[in-house]
mmCIF file with all atom_site columns, C-alpha atoms in Angstrom:
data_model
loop_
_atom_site.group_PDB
_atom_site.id
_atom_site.type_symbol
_atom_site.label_atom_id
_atom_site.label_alt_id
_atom_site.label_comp_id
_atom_site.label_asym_id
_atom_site.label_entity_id
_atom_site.label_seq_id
_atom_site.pdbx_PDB_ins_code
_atom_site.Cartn_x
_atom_site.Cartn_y
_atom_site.Cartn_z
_atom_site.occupancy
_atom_site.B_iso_or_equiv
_atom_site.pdbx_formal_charge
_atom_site.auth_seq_id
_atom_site.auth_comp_id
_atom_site.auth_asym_id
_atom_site.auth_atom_id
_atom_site.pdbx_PDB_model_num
ATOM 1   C CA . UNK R 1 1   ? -14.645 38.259 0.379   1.00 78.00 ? 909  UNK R CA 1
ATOM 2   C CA . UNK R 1 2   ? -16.691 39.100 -2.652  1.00 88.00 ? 910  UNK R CA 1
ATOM 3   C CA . UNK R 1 3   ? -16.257 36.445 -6.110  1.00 94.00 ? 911  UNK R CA 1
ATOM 4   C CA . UNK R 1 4   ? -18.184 37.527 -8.825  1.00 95.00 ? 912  UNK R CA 1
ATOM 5   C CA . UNK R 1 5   ? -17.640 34.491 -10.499 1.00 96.00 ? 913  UNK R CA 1
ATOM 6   C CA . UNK R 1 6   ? -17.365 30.494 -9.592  1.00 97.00 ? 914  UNK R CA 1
ATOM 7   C CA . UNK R 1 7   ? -13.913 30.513 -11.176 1.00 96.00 ? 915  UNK R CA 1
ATOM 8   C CA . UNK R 1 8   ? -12.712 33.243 -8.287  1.00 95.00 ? 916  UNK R CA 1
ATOM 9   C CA . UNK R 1 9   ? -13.938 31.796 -5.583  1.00 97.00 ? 917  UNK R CA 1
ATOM 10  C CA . UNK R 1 10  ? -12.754 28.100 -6.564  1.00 97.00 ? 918  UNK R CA 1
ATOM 11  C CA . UNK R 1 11  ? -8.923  28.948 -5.522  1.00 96.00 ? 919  UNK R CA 1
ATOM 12  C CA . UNK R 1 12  ? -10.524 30.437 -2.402  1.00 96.00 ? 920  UNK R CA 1
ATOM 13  C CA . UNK R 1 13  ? -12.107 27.446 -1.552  1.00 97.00 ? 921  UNK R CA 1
ATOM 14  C CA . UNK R 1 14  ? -8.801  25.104 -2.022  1.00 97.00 ? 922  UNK R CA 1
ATOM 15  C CA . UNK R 1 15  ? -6.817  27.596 0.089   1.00 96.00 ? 923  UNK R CA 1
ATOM 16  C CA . UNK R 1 16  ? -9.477  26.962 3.105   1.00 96.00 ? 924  UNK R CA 1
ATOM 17  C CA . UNK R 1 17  ? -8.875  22.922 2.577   1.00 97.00 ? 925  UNK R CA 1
ATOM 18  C CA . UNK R 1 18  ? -5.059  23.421 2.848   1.00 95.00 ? 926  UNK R CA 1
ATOM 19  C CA . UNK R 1 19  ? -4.841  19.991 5.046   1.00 97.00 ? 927  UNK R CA 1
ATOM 20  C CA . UNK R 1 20  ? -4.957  16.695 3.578   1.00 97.00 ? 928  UNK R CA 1
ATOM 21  C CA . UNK R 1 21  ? -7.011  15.895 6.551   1.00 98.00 ? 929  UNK R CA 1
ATOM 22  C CA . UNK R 1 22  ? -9.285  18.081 6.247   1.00 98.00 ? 930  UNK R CA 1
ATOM 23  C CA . UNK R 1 23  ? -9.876  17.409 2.404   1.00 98.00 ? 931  UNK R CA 1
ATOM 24  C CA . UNK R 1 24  ? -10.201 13.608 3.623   1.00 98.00 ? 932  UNK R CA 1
ATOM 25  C CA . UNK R 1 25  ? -13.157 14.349 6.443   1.00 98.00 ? 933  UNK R CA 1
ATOM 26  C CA . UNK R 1 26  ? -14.901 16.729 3.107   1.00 98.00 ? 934  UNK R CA 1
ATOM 27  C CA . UNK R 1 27  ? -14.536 13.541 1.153   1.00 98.00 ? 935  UNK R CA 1
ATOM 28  C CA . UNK R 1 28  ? -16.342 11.102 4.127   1.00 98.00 ? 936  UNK R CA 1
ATOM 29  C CA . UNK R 1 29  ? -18.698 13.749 4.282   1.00 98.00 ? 937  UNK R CA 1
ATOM 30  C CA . UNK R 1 30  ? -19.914 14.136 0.711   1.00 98.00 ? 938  UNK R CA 1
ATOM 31  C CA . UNK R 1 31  ? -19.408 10.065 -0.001  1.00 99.00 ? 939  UNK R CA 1
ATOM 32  C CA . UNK R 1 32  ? -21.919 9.725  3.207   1.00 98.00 ? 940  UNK R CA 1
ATOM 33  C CA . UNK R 1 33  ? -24.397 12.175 1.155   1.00 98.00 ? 941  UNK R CA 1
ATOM 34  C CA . UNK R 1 34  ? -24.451 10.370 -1.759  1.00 98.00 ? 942  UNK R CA 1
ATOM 35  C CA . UNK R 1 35  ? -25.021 7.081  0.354   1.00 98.00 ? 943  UNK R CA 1
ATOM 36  C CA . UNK R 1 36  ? -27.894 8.709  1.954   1.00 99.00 ? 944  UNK R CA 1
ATOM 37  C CA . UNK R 1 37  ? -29.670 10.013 -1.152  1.00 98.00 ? 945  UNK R CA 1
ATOM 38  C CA . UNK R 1 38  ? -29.343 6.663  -2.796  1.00 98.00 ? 946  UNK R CA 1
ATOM 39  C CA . UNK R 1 39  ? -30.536 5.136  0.402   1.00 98.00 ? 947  UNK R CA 1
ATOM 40  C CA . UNK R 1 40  ? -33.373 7.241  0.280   1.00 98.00 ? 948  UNK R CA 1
ATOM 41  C CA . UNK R 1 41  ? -34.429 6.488  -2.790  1.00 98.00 ? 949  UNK R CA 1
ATOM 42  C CA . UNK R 1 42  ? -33.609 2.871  -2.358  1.00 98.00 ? 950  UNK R CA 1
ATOM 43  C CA . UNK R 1 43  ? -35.789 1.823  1.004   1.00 98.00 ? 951  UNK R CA 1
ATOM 44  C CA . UNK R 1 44  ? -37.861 5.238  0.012   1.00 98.00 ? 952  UNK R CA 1
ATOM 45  C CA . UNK R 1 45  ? -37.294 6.189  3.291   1.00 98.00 ? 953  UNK R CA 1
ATOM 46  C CA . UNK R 1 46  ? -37.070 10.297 4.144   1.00 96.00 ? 954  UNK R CA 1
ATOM 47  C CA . UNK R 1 47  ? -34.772 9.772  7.289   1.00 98.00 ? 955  UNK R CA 1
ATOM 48  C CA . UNK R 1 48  ? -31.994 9.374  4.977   1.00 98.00 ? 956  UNK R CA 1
ATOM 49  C CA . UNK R 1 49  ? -32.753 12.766 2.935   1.00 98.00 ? 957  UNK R CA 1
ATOM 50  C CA . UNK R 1 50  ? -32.402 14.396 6.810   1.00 98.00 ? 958  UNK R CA 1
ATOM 51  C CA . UNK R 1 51  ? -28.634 12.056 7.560   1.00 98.00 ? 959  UNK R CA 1
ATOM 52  C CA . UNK R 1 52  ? -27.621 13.187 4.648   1.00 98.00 ? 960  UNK R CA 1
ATOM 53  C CA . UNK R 1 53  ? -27.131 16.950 5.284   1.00 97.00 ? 961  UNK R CA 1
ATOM 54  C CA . UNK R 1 54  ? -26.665 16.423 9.123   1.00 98.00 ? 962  UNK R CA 1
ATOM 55  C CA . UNK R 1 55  ? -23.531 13.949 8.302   1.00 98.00 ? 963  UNK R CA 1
ATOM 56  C CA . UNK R 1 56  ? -21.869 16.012 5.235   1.00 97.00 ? 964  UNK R CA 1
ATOM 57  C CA . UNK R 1 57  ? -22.167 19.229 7.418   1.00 97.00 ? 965  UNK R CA 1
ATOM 58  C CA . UNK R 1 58  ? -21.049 17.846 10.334  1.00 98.00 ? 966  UNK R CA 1
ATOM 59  C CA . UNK R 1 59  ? -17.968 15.901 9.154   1.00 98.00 ? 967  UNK R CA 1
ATOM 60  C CA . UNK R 1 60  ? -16.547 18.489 6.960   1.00 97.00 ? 968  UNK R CA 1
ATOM 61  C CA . UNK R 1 61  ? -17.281 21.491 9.708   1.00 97.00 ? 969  UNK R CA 1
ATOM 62  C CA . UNK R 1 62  ? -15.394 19.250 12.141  1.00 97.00 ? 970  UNK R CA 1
ATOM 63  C CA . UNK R 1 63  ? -12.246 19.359 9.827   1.00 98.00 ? 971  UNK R CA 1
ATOM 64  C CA . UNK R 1 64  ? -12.607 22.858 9.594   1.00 97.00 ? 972  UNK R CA 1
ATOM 65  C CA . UNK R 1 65  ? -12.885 24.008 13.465  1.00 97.00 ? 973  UNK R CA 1
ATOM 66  C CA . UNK R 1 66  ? -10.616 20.852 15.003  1.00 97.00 ? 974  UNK R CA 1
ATOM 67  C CA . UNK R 1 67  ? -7.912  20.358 11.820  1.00 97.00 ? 975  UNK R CA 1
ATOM 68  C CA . UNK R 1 68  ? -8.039  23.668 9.473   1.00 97.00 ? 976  UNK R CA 1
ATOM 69  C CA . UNK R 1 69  ? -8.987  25.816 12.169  1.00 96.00 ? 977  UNK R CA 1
ATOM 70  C CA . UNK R 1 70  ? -10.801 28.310 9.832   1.00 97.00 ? 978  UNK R CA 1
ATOM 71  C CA . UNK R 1 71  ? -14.259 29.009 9.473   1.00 95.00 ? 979  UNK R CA 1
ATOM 72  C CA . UNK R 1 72  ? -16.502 26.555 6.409   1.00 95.00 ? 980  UNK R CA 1
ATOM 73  C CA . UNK R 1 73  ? -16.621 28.830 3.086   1.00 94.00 ? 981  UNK R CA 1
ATOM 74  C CA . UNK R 1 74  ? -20.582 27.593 3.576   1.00 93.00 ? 982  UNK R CA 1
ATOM 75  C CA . UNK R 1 75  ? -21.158 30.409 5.828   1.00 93.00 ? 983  UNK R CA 1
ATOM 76  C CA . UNK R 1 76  ? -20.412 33.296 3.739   1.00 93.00 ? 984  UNK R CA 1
ATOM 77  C CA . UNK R 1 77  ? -21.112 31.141 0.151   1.00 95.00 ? 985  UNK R CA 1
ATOM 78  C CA . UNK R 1 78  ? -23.428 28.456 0.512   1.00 95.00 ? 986  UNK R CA 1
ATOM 79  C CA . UNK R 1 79  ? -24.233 27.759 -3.212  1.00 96.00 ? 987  UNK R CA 1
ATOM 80  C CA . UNK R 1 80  ? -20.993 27.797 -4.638  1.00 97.00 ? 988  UNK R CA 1
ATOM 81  C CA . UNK R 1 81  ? -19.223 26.202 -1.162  1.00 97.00 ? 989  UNK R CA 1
ATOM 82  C CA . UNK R 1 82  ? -21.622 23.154 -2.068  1.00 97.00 ? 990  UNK R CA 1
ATOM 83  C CA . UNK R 1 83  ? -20.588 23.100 -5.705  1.00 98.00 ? 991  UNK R CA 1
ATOM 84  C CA . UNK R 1 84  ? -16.862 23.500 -4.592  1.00 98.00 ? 992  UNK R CA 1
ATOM 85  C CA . UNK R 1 85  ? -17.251 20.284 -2.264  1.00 98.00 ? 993  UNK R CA 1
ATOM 86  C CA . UNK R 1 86  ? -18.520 18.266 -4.910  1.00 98.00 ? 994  UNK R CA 1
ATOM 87  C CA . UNK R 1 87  ? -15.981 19.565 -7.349  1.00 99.00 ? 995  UNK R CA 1
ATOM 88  C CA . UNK R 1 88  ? -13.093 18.307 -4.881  1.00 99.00 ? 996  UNK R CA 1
ATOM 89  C CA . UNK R 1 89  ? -15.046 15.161 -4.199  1.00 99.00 ? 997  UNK R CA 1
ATOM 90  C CA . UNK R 1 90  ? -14.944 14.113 -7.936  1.00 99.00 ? 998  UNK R CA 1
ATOM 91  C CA . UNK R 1 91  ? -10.849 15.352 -8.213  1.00 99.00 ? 999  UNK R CA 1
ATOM 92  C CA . UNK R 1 92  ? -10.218 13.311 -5.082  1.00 99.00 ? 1000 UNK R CA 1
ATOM 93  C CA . UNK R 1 93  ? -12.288 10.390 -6.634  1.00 98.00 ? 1001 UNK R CA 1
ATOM 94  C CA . UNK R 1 94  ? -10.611 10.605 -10.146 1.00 98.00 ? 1002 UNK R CA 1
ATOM 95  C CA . UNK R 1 95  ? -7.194  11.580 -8.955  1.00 98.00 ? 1003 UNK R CA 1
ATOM 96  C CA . UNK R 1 96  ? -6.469  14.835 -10.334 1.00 98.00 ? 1004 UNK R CA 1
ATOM 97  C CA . UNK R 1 97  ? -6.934  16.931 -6.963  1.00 98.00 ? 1005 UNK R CA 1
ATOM 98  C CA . UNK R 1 98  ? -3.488  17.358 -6.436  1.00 97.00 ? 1006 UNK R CA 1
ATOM 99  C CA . UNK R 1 99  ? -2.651  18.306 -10.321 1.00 98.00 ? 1007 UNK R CA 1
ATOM 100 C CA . UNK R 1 100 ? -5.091  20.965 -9.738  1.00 97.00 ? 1008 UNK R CA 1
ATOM 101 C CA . UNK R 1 101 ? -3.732  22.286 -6.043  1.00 96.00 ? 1009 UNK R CA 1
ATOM 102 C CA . UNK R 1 102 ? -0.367  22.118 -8.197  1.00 95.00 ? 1010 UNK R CA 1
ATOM 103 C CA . UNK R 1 103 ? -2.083  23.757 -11.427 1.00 96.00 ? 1011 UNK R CA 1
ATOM 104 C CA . UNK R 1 104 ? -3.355  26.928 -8.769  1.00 94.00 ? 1012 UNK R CA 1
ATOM 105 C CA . UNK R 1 105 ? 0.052   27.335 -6.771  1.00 92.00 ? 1013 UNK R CA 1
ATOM 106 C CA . UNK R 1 106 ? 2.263   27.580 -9.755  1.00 92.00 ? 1014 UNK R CA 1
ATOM 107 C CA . UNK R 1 107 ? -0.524  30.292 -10.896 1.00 90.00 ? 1015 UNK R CA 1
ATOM 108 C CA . UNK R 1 108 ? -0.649  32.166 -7.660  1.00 86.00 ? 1016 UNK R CA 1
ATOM 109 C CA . UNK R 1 109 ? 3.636   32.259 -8.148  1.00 86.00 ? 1017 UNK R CA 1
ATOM 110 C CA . UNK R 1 110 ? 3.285   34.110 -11.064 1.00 77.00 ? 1018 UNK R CA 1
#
């Protein structure tokens, strides 16, 4: 699929986290990131700039091929995939992730 803008492709990327599951491993994933880079800078200690990658990629693709069963929007949009993950993470943190599924079903019904 071809999004021209951010805006596009954000709906897309909700549709391929359907599973509450799935959006849970995404949020482990991206919350062990963070812990890594602030590790990193912390102990100043590069192993944890190499976890962090290895551990957000690995537990969200793992929701995607054993819960979703679809194939991670990273492979086919990597920049805007990453920006879409951390865009969840912070609805999920504050909240408002389901007003927004809700906000982007009652817009695909019209």
């Amino acid at each position: 699929m071809n999004f021209r803008t951010y805006g596009e492709f954000w709906p897309f990327y909700l549709s391929q986290h359907s599973k509450p599951s799935t959006r849970a491993w995404h949020f482990a994933g991206t919350a062990c990131v963070l812990l890594c880079l602030v590790l990193a800078v912390a102990s100043m200690n590069g192993w944890f700039l190499l976890a962090a990658p290895v551990l957000g990629y690995g537990l969200a693709w793992f929701s995607h091929f054993f819960i979703e069963g679809n194939k991670p929007a990273t492979f086919g949009h990597p920049l805007w995939s990453l920006r879409a993950d951390f865009h969840m993470f912070w609805l999920m943190l504050t909240g408002k992730l389901e007003k927004e599924l809700r906000r982007l079903r009652e817009r695909e019904a019209k």
